[in-house]
Amino acid sequence: MTVDNFIDGEWVVSEKEQYAPIKNPANGETLGEVALSTAEDVERAVAAAKKAQKQWALVPAPQRAEVLYRVGLLLKERKERLARILTMEMGKVIEEARGEVQEGIDMAFYMAGEGRRLFGNTTPSELKDKFAMSIRVPVGIVGIITPWNFPIAIATWKSFPAIVAGNAVIWKPATETPLMARELINIFAEAGLPNGVINLVCGSGSKVGTAMVEHPDIDVISFTGSNEVGRTIAEKCGKLLKRVSLEMGGKNAIIVMDDADLDLAVEGILWSAFGTSGQRCTACSRVIVHEKVKEDLEEKLLERMRYLKIGDGLDEEVKVGPVINGNALQKIHEYVQIGRGEGAVLLAGGYILNDGELADGYYYAPSVFTDVEPSMRIAQEEIFGPVVSIIPVKSFEEAIEVNNSVTFGLSSSIFTRDINKVFTAQRDLDTGIVYVNAGTTGAEIHLPFGGTKGTGNGHRDSGVAALDVFTEWKSVYIDFSGKLQRAQIDNN
Ligand code: NDP
């Protein structure tokens, strides 16, 4: 399978005709190849998007939304096929892959509904016989740059609101996961999206991503990925006065209080820490536990971990799949060495798995450190792998303080039965998402998704909040008095 570029409604070969292999991280098998495009390809996509956007913005929003509705139906029809490709391409287990496709389906139907809302405000004027309103208008051309860990969901979070709002889109998927991009683009085309409204340009971040960020005719960049790259993009966009929405890393914690249901907390930890092999921006990588229940919690966690089957995610019994590639595997292993060096106690895992059926894939044993100090690097930096650090605390207040002591602010969770602690925690945890008696993952698409502090730059994916990234506010005043009325002067 070859993934080329999709520009102006057609699959086209990149200017340079260079390709990179697409690998299955579960077994190293080559699944196909993906174009390594250039700035010239971005230029072609921009030309197509500019032409298409003017017409698309004039299509009534409910009609634009009907296309998304058909996209939703097609995603639903192909859910199983898409989930299987997703698992083969990025490694997450099939059950989670189905969940990810479902997010795309939900987002399609939700954003299709926005076609009949896209609400602005009407408000009284301070003057007689004058009408005032604010309406949403499209920004123009939207560049979206997506990572490999949620190759379809994140693309839908960004492209669906952009499209329903009347923008044209240029999408650069991660080079690791172009097959999902190809599937979604074909669905857009089948659903009847006019040519040029969505364009796909595959290739590296350094070439294609940079060309998009620096292109003067791309009006907004929406990015999900690492902090390092996000910062570079923000700096470039800042110089160009270009709008940029950044969704980056996390160092998310589950707090377990001494009154918690420990079995439930363990389920939450397993799902949040080891699901998608820890490669979620909302993954739990810290467990902040009250010292009174620390030993019990550790015992229960280690017991449950014995039954986590590791392997190819297409096997329905497998709970932990591979990580994305060899570099990720090495990075995770280095963090484990750092944790050991810092004096943390390794309770489980801490090694690469490469025996038997796992020999050709990239597998890391689910790992648990305990007696971790909040200031250690393993408790501060994003590892993006199946490694969790247990940090003991003496009180609820200390737990909140430790939770908030990182530079990230995406997701947090607390397990407790005390209603006062529940409400205090939801107020004081300084993350964009807070869960009570659930893990750190599980965002629903109709609520804003994103974080505070170093996780982002104030924007949100999902929910109505996503529309703020892809629309401008226009304030309209209509005077029907027949005379010139001067605001702030003629109203006394
Ligand atoms: P990156 O931030 O490198 O990649 C994310 C996307 O940005 C990819 O499409 C990538 O392209 C593109 N990109 C890379 N460099 C540039 C650039 N200079 N200008 C514009 N676009 C660019 O993340 P990685 O995939 O390399 O993962 C590295 C680490 O990032 C992870 O270990 C994890 O810590 C974090 N991460 C966090 C995610 C989250 O959900 N918060 C998601 C993914 C990663 P390409 O890869 O094709 O070159």
Coordinates of C-alpha atoms and ligand atoms in Angstrom, one line a residue:
M1 CA 0.0 0.0 0.0
T2 CA 1.4 3.4 -1.0
V3 CA 0.2 6.5 0.6
D4 CA 0.7 9.6 -1.7
N5 CA -0.7 13.1 -1.3
F6 CA -4.3 14.0 -1.8
I7 CA -4.6 17.4 -3.4
D8 CA -7.6 19.0 -5.0
G9 CA -9.6 15.8 -4.8
E10 CA -7.0 13.5 -6.3
W11 CA -4.3 11.2 -5.1
V12 CA -1.1 12.6 -6.5
V13 CA 2.6 11.7 -6.4
S14 CA 4.9 14.0 -4.5
E15 CA 7.3 16.2 -6.4
K16 CA 10.3 14.3 -5.3
E17 CA 8.9 10.8 -5.5
Q18 CA 10.7 9.6 -2.3
Y19 CA 9.1 7.2 0.1
A20 CA 9.6 5.8 3.7
P21 CA 8.4 2.4 4.7
I22 CA 5.4 2.0 7.0
K23 CA 6.1 -0.7 9.7
N24 CA 4.0 -2.7 12.0
P25 CA 5.5 -2.2 15.5
A26 CA 4.1 -5.6 16.7
N27 CA 6.4 -7.6 14.3
G28 CA 8.4 -5.3 12.1
E29 CA 6.4 -6.3 9.0
T30 CA 6.4 -3.7 6.2
L31 CA 2.8 -2.5 5.6
G32 CA 3.5 -0.1 2.7
E33 CA 5.2 3.1 2.0
V34 CA 4.5 6.8 2.5
A35 CA 5.5 9.8 0.4
L36 CA 8.2 12.1 1.8
S37 CA 6.9 15.3 0.4
T38 CA 8.4 18.8 0.1
A39 CA 7.6 22.4 0.4
E40 CA 6.5 22.4 -3.3
D41 CA 3.8 19.8 -2.4
V42 CA 2.6 22.1 0.4
E43 CA 2.4 24.9 -2.1
R44 CA 0.2 22.8 -4.4
A45 CA -2.1 22.0 -1.5
V46 CA -2.4 25.6 -0.5
A47 CA -3.3 26.6 -4.0
A48 CA -6.1 24.0 -4.0
A49 CA -7.3 24.9 -0.5
K50 CA -7.5 28.6 -1.4
K51 CA -9.6 28.0 -4.4
A52 CA -11.9 25.6 -2.6
Q53 CA -12.3 27.5 0.6
K54 CA -14.1 30.5 -0.9
Q55 CA -16.8 28.3 -2.4
W56 CA -17.0 26.1 0.7
A57 CA -17.6 29.1 3.0
L58 CA -20.6 30.0 0.9
V59 CA -22.2 26.6 1.3
P60 CA -24.9 26.8 4.0
A61 CA -23.5 25.4 7.2
P62 CA -26.3 22.7 7.5
Q63 CA -25.3 21.4 4.1
R64 CA -21.6 21.4 5.1
A65 CA -22.7 19.4 8.1
E66 CA -24.5 16.8 6.0
V67 CA -21.1 15.8 4.5
L68 CA -19.8 15.2 8.0
Y69 CA -22.9 13.2 8.8
R70 CA -22.1 11.0 5.8
V71 CA -18.5 10.7 7.0
G72 CA -19.8 9.5 10.3
L73 CA -22.0 6.8 8.7
L74 CA -19.0 5.6 6.6
L75 CA -16.7 5.5 9.6
K76 CA -19.4 3.5 11.4
E77 CA -19.8 1.1 8.5
R78 CA -16.0 0.6 8.3
K79 CA -15.3 0.6 12.1
E80 CA -13.8 -2.9 12.2
R81 CA -11.6 -2.5 9.1
L82 CA -10.3 0.8 10.4
A83 CA -9.6 -0.5 13.9
R84 CA -7.6 -3.4 12.5
I85 CA -5.5 -1.2 10.3
L86 CA -5.0 1.2 13.3
T87 CA -3.7 -1.7 15.4
M88 CA -1.4 -2.9 12.7
E89 CA 0.0 0.6 12.0
M90 CA 0.5 1.9 15.6
G91 CA 0.2 -1.1 17.9
K92 CA -2.6 -0.3 20.3
V93 CA -4.8 -3.2 21.2
I94 CA -7.8 -3.9 19.0
E95 CA -10.3 -3.0 21.7
E96 CA -8.7 0.4 22.1
A97 CA -8.5 0.9 18.4
R98 CA -12.2 0.3 18.1
G99 CA -12.7 2.9 20.8
E100 CA -10.6 5.3 18.9
V101 CA -12.6 4.9 15.7
Q102 CA -15.7 5.4 17.8
E103 CA -14.4 8.7 18.9
G104 CA -14.2 9.7 15.2
I105 CA -17.8 8.6 14.7
D106 CA -19.0 10.5 17.7
M107 CA -17.2 13.6 16.6
A108 CA -18.6 13.4 13.1
F109 CA -22.2 13.3 14.4
Y110 CA -21.5 15.9 17.1
M111 CA -20.0 18.3 14.6
A112 CA -22.7 17.6 12.0
G113 CA -25.1 18.9 14.7
E114 CA -23.0 22.1 14.9
G115 CA -24.0 22.9 11.3
R116 CA -27.4 23.9 12.6
R117 CA -26.0 25.7 15.6
L118 CA -22.6 27.5 15.1
F119 CA -24.2 30.0 17.5
G120 CA -23.2 33.6 17.8
N121 CA -24.9 36.1 20.0
T122 CA -27.5 38.8 19.5
T123 CA -27.4 41.5 22.0
P124 CA -29.2 44.9 22.5
S125 CA -27.5 48.0 21.1
E126 CA -27.0 51.0 23.3
L127 CA -28.7 53.0 20.6
K128 CA -32.3 53.2 19.5
D129 CA -33.3 51.4 16.3
K130 CA -30.0 49.6 16.0
F131 CA -29.4 45.8 16.0
A132 CA -26.2 44.2 17.2
M133 CA -24.9 40.6 16.8
S134 CA -21.7 38.6 16.8
I135 CA -21.3 35.8 14.3
R136 CA -18.7 33.1 13.7
V137 CA -16.8 33.2 10.4
P138 CA -14.2 30.8 9.1
V139 CA -10.6 31.6 9.6
G140 CA -9.7 30.4 6.1
I141 CA -7.0 27.8 5.6
V142 CA -6.3 25.5 8.5
G143 CA -3.1 23.5 8.8
I144 CA -3.3 20.4 11.1
I145 CA -0.3 18.5 12.2
T146 CA -1.1 15.2 14.0
P147 CA 0.9 12.6 16.0
W148 CA 0.9 8.8 15.7
N149 CA -0.7 7.9 19.0
F150 CA -4.3 8.7 18.0
P151 CA -3.9 8.7 14.2
I152 CA -7.6 9.0 13.4
A153 CA -9.3 10.5 16.5
I154 CA -7.0 13.5 16.7
A155 CA -7.4 14.2 13.0
T156 CA -11.2 14.2 13.5
W157 CA -11.1 16.4 16.5
K158 CA -9.3 19.0 14.4
S159 CA -10.6 18.6 10.8
F160 CA -14.4 18.2 11.6
P161 CA -14.9 21.5 13.4
A162 CA -12.6 23.2 10.9
I163 CA -14.7 21.9 8.0
V164 CA -18.1 22.5 9.4
A165 CA -17.1 26.1 10.2
G166 CA -16.3 26.7 6.5
N167 CA -12.5 26.3 6.4
A168 CA -10.3 24.3 4.0
V169 CA -7.8 22.0 5.6
I170 CA -4.2 20.9 4.8
W171 CA -3.3 17.9 7.0
K172 CA 0.1 16.4 7.7
P173 CA -0.2 13.1 9.5
A174 CA 2.7 11.6 11.4
T175 CA 5.0 9.7 9.1
E176 CA 4.5 6.6 11.3
T177 CA 0.7 6.4 10.7
P178 CA -0.3 7.5 7.2
L179 CA -2.5 4.5 6.5
M180 CA -5.2 5.8 8.8
A181 CA -4.9 9.2 7.1
R182 CA -5.5 7.5 3.7
E183 CA -8.6 5.8 5.0
L184 CA -10.1 8.9 6.4
I185 CA -9.3 11.0 3.3
N186 CA -11.1 8.4 1.1
I187 CA -14.1 8.6 3.4
F188 CA -14.2 12.3 3.0
A189 CA -14.1 12.0 -0.7
E190 CA -16.8 9.3 -0.7
A191 CA -19.0 11.4 1.5
G192 CA -19.0 14.1 -1.1
L193 CA -16.6 16.7 0.3
P194 CA -15.8 19.1 -2.6
N195 CA -12.3 18.9 -4.1
G196 CA -9.7 21.0 -2.2
V197 CA -11.6 21.3 1.0
I198 CA -9.3 18.7 2.6
N199 CA -5.8 18.0 1.3
L200 CA -3.3 15.6 2.7
V201 CA 0.5 16.2 2.4
C202 CA 2.6 13.3 3.9
G203 CA 6.2 13.7 4.9
S204 CA 8.4 14.7 7.8
G205 CA 7.7 17.4 10.3
S206 CA 11.0 19.1 9.4
K207 CA 10.1 19.5 5.7
V208 CA 6.3 19.4 5.3
G209 CA 5.4 20.6 8.9
T210 CA 7.8 23.5 8.7
A211 CA 6.6 24.5 5.2
M212 CA 3.0 24.6 6.6
V213 CA 3.9 26.5 9.7
E214 CA 5.8 29.1 7.7
H215 CA 3.3 29.4 4.8
P216 CA 1.8 32.9 4.8
D217 CA -1.5 31.6 3.4
I218 CA -2.1 29.0 6.1
D219 CA -4.1 31.1 8.6
V220 CA -4.1 28.8 11.6
I221 CA -2.0 25.8 12.8
S222 CA -3.5 23.1 15.1
F223 CA -0.9 20.8 16.4
T224 CA -0.7 17.8 18.8
G225 CA 2.6 16.3 19.7
S226 CA 5.7 16.9 21.8
N227 CA 6.5 20.0 23.7
E228 CA 9.8 20.5 22.0
V229 CA 8.1 20.7 18.5
G230 CA 5.1 22.6 19.8
R231 CA 7.4 25.3 21.2
T232 CA 9.2 25.6 17.9
I233 CA 5.9 25.9 16.0
A234 CA 4.7 28.5 18.5
E235 CA 7.8 30.6 18.1
K236 CA 7.5 30.6 14.3
C237 CA 3.7 31.4 14.4
G238 CA 4.4 34.1 16.9
K239 CA 6.7 35.9 14.5
L240 CA 4.1 35.6 11.8
L241 CA 1.2 36.6 14.1
K242 CA -0.4 33.3 13.1
R243 CA -3.0 31.7 15.3
V244 CA -1.7 28.4 16.7
S245 CA -3.4 25.8 18.9
L246 CA -1.1 23.4 20.8
E247 CA -1.9 20.2 22.5
M248 CA 1.2 18.7 24.0
G249 CA 2.5 16.5 26.8
G250 CA 1.3 15.4 30.2
K251 CA 2.5 14.0 33.5
N252 CA -0.8 12.9 34.8
A253 CA -1.4 11.5 38.2
I254 CA -4.0 9.4 40.0
I255 CA -4.4 10.3 43.6
V256 CA -5.5 7.4 45.9
M257 CA -6.7 8.5 49.3
D258 CA -6.9 6.3 52.4
D259 CA -10.7 5.9 52.1
A260 CA -10.6 4.9 48.4
D261 CA -12.0 1.7 46.9
L262 CA -8.5 0.2 46.3
D263 CA -9.7 -2.5 43.8
L264 CA -11.4 0.2 41.7
A265 CA -8.3 2.4 42.0
V266 CA -6.1 -0.5 40.7
E267 CA -8.4 -0.9 37.7
G268 CA -8.1 2.8 37.0
I269 CA -4.3 2.7 37.2
L270 CA -4.0 -0.4 35.0
W271 CA -6.2 1.2 32.3
S272 CA -4.6 4.6 32.4
A273 CA -1.0 3.7 32.9
F274 CA -0.6 0.7 30.5
G275 CA -3.4 1.3 28.0
T276 CA -1.9 2.2 24.6
S277 CA 1.3 1.1 26.3
G278 CA 1.4 4.4 28.2
Q279 CA 1.6 6.4 24.9
R280 CA -1.4 8.7 25.6
C281 CA -1.0 12.3 26.5
T282 CA -3.5 11.6 29.3
A283 CA -1.6 8.4 30.5
C284 CA -1.2 8.0 34.2
S285 CA 2.5 8.1 34.9
R286 CA 2.3 9.0 38.6
V287 CA 0.3 7.4 41.4
I288 CA 0.1 9.7 44.5
V289 CA -1.0 7.4 47.3
H290 CA -1.8 8.0 51.0
E291 CA 0.9 6.3 53.0
K292 CA -1.7 4.4 55.0
V293 CA -2.8 2.4 51.9
K294 CA 0.4 2.3 49.9
E295 CA 1.4 -1.3 50.7
D296 CA -2.1 -2.6 50.1
L297 CA -2.4 -0.7 46.8
E298 CA 1.0 -2.0 45.6
E299 CA 0.2 -5.5 46.5
K300 CA -3.1 -5.4 44.6
L301 CA -1.5 -3.7 41.6
L302 CA 1.3 -6.2 41.2
E303 CA -1.1 -9.0 41.6
R304 CA -3.3 -7.7 38.7
M305 CA -0.3 -6.9 36.5
R306 CA 0.6 -10.6 36.5
Y307 CA -2.4 -11.2 34.2
L308 CA -1.6 -8.5 31.7
K309 CA -1.0 -10.3 28.4
I310 CA 1.6 -8.6 26.2
G311 CA 1.8 -9.0 22.5
D312 CA 0.3 -8.2 19.1
G313 CA -2.7 -6.0 19.7
L314 CA -4.8 -8.0 17.1
D315 CA -5.0 -10.8 19.6
E316 CA -8.2 -10.0 21.5
E317 CA -6.6 -11.4 24.8
V318 CA -3.7 -9.0 24.7
K319 CA -3.9 -6.0 27.0
V320 CA -0.6 -4.3 26.3
G321 CA 0.7 -3.9 22.7
P322 CA 4.1 -2.7 21.4
V323 CA 5.4 0.8 21.6
I324 CA 5.7 2.7 18.3
N325 CA 9.3 2.1 17.3
G326 CA 12.8 1.3 18.4
N327 CA 13.6 4.9 19.4
A328 CA 10.6 5.0 21.7
L329 CA 11.7 1.7 23.2
Q330 CA 15.2 3.1 23.9
K331 CA 13.8 6.3 25.4
I332 CA 11.6 4.4 27.8
H333 CA 14.5 2.1 28.8
E334 CA 16.7 5.1 29.4
Y335 CA 14.1 6.6 31.8
V336 CA 14.0 3.4 33.7
Q337 CA 17.8 3.7 34.2
I338 CA 17.4 7.3 35.2
G339 CA 14.8 6.2 37.8
R340 CA 17.1 3.6 39.2
G341 CA 20.0 6.1 39.3
E342 CA 17.8 8.5 41.2
G343 CA 17.1 5.9 43.9
A344 CA 13.6 4.9 43.1
V345 CA 12.7 1.3 43.8
L346 CA 11.7 -0.8 40.8
L347 CA 8.8 -3.1 41.8
A348 CA 8.0 -4.5 38.4
G349 CA 9.2 -4.5 34.8
G350 CA 12.2 -2.4 33.8
Y351 CA 13.2 -4.3 30.7
I352 CA 12.7 -4.7 27.0
L353 CA 10.8 -7.9 26.0
N354 CA 12.2 -9.6 23.0
D355 CA 11.7 -13.4 23.4
G356 CA 9.7 -15.7 21.2
E357 CA 6.8 -14.0 19.4
L358 CA 7.9 -10.6 20.7
A359 CA 11.3 -10.8 19.1
D360 CA 10.6 -8.7 16.0
G361 CA 8.4 -6.0 17.7
Y362 CA 9.0 -3.2 20.2
Y363 CA 7.8 -4.4 23.6
Y364 CA 8.4 -3.0 27.0
A365 CA 7.4 -4.7 30.2
P366 CA 4.8 -2.7 32.2
S367 CA 6.9 -1.1 34.9
V368 CA 6.3 0.3 38.4
F369 CA 8.6 2.3 40.5
T370 CA 7.9 3.1 44.2
D371 CA 9.2 5.4 46.8
V372 CA 9.5 8.0 44.1
E373 CA 10.3 11.6 45.2
P374 CA 8.1 14.3 43.4
S375 CA 11.3 16.1 42.2
M376 CA 12.8 13.0 40.5
R377 CA 13.0 13.2 36.7
I378 CA 10.8 10.1 36.4
A379 CA 8.1 12.0 38.3
Q380 CA 8.5 15.2 36.3
E381 CA 9.2 14.3 32.7
E382 CA 6.9 12.7 30.1
I383 CA 8.1 9.1 29.5
F384 CA 5.4 8.1 27.0
G385 CA 5.7 4.4 27.8
P386 CA 4.3 1.8 30.2
V387 CA 6.1 3.2 33.3
V388 CA 4.4 4.4 36.4
S389 CA 5.8 6.0 39.5
I390 CA 4.3 5.6 43.0
I391 CA 4.7 8.7 45.2
P392 CA 3.7 8.3 48.9
V393 CA 2.1 11.3 50.7
K394 CA 0.9 11.9 54.3
S395 CA -2.2 14.0 53.6
F396 CA -4.8 15.1 51.1
E397 CA -3.2 18.6 50.9
E398 CA 0.2 17.1 50.2
A399 CA -1.4 15.0 47.4
I400 CA -2.8 18.0 45.7
E401 CA 0.5 19.9 46.0
V402 CA 2.5 17.0 44.5
N403 CA -0.1 16.6 41.7
N404 CA 0.4 20.3 40.9
S405 CA 4.2 20.3 41.1
V406 CA 4.8 19.4 37.4
T407 CA 5.2 21.8 34.5
F408 CA 2.3 20.0 32.6
G409 CA -1.4 20.3 33.4
L410 CA -3.5 17.9 31.3
S411 CA -5.3 15.3 33.3
S412 CA -5.6 14.3 37.0
S413 CA -7.8 11.9 39.0
I414 CA -8.7 11.2 42.6
F415 CA -10.1 8.1 44.2
T416 CA -11.9 8.9 47.4
R417 CA -15.3 8.4 49.0
D418 CA -15.2 11.7 50.8
I419 CA -17.5 14.3 49.1
N420 CA -15.7 17.2 50.6
K421 CA -12.4 16.0 49.2
V422 CA -14.1 15.4 45.8
F423 CA -15.2 19.0 45.5
T424 CA -12.0 20.4 47.0
A425 CA -9.9 18.4 44.5
Q426 CA -11.9 19.3 41.4
R427 CA -11.3 23.0 42.4
D428 CA -7.6 22.7 43.3
L429 CA -6.2 20.2 40.8
D430 CA -4.6 22.5 38.2
T431 CA -5.2 20.4 35.1
G432 CA -7.6 20.9 32.2
I433 CA -9.3 17.6 32.9
V434 CA -10.2 16.1 36.3
Y435 CA -11.7 12.7 37.0
V436 CA -13.2 11.4 40.2
N437 CA -13.1 7.7 40.9
A438 CA -11.9 7.0 37.3
G439 CA -8.5 6.9 35.7
T440 CA -6.8 9.8 33.9
T441 CA -8.1 8.8 30.4
G442 CA -11.6 8.7 28.9
A443 CA -12.3 12.1 27.5
E444 CA -15.7 12.4 25.8
I445 CA -15.8 14.4 22.6
H446 CA -18.5 16.9 23.5
L447 CA -16.4 18.4 26.3
P448 CA -13.3 20.6 25.8
F449 CA -10.0 18.6 25.7
G450 CA -6.7 20.2 26.7
G451 CA -4.5 21.3 29.5
T452 CA -3.1 24.1 31.5
K453 CA 0.5 25.2 32.0
G454 CA 3.1 23.5 29.7
T455 CA 0.5 21.2 28.1
G456 CA -0.9 23.8 25.8
N457 CA -1.4 27.4 25.0
G458 CA -4.9 28.0 26.1
H459 CA -6.9 26.5 23.3
R460 CA -8.9 23.3 23.4
D461 CA -9.7 20.4 21.0
S462 CA -13.2 18.9 21.1
G463 CA -16.5 20.3 22.3
V464 CA -17.8 23.7 21.2
A465 CA -14.4 25.1 22.3
A466 CA -12.8 23.6 19.2
L467 CA -14.8 26.0 17.1
D468 CA -13.0 28.9 18.7
V469 CA -9.8 27.7 17.1
F470 CA -11.3 27.6 13.6
T471 CA -13.5 30.7 13.6
E472 CA -13.1 34.4 14.0
W473 CA -15.7 36.5 15.7
K474 CA -17.4 39.2 13.5
S475 CA -19.4 41.9 15.3
V476 CA -22.2 43.3 13.1
Y477 CA -24.2 46.5 13.8
I478 CA -27.3 47.3 11.8
D479 CA -28.7 50.8 12.2
F480 CA -32.3 51.2 11.0
S481 CA -32.9 54.7 12.5
G482 CA -32.2 56.5 9.2
K483 CA -29.8 58.9 10.9
L484 CA -26.2 58.7 12.0
Q485 CA -26.1 57.6 15.6
R486 CA -22.8 57.8 17.4
A487 CA -22.1 55.1 20.0
Q488 CA -21.1 56.4 23.4
I489 CA -22.1 59.9 22.4
D490 CA -25.7 60.0 21.2
N491 CA -27.2 57.6 23.7
N492 CA -27.7 60.1 26.6
Ligands
NDP1 P1 6.5 15.1 17.5 O1 6.1 16.3 18.2 O2 7.9 15.0 16.9 O3 5.5 14.8 16.3 C1 4.2 15.2 16.2 C2 3.8 15.7 14.8 O4 4.6 16.9 14.5 C3 4.2 14.7 13.7 O5 3.3 14.8 12.7 C4 5.6 15.2 13.3 O6 6.0 14.8 12.0 C5 5.4 16.7 13.3 N1 6.6 17.5 13.4 C6 7.8 17.1 13.9 N2 8.7 18.1 13.8 C7 8.0 19.2 13.3 C8 8.4 20.5 13.0 N3 9.6 21.0 13.2 N4 7.5 21.3 12.5 C9 6.2 20.9 12.3 N5 5.8 19.6 12.5 C10 6.7 18.8 13.1 O7 6.3 13.8 18.4 P2 6.9 12.3 18.2 O8 6.0 11.6 17.4 O9 8.3 12.4 17.7 O10 7.0 11.9 19.7 C11 8.0 12.3 20.6 C12 7.4 12.6 21.9 O11 6.4 13.5 21.9 C13 6.8 11.4 22.6 O12 7.7 10.5 23.2 C14 5.9 12.1 23.6 O13 6.6 12.4 24.7 C15 5.4 13.3 22.9 N6 4.1 13.1 22.2 C16 3.0 13.6 22.8 C17 1.8 13.4 22.2 C18 0.6 13.9 22.9 O14 -0.5 13.3 22.6 N7 0.6 14.9 23.7 C19 1.6 12.7 20.9 C20 2.9 12.3 20.4 C21 4.0 12.5 21.0 P3 6.8 13.4 11.7 O15 6.8 12.6 12.9 O16 6.1 12.8 10.6 O17 8.2 13.9 11.4

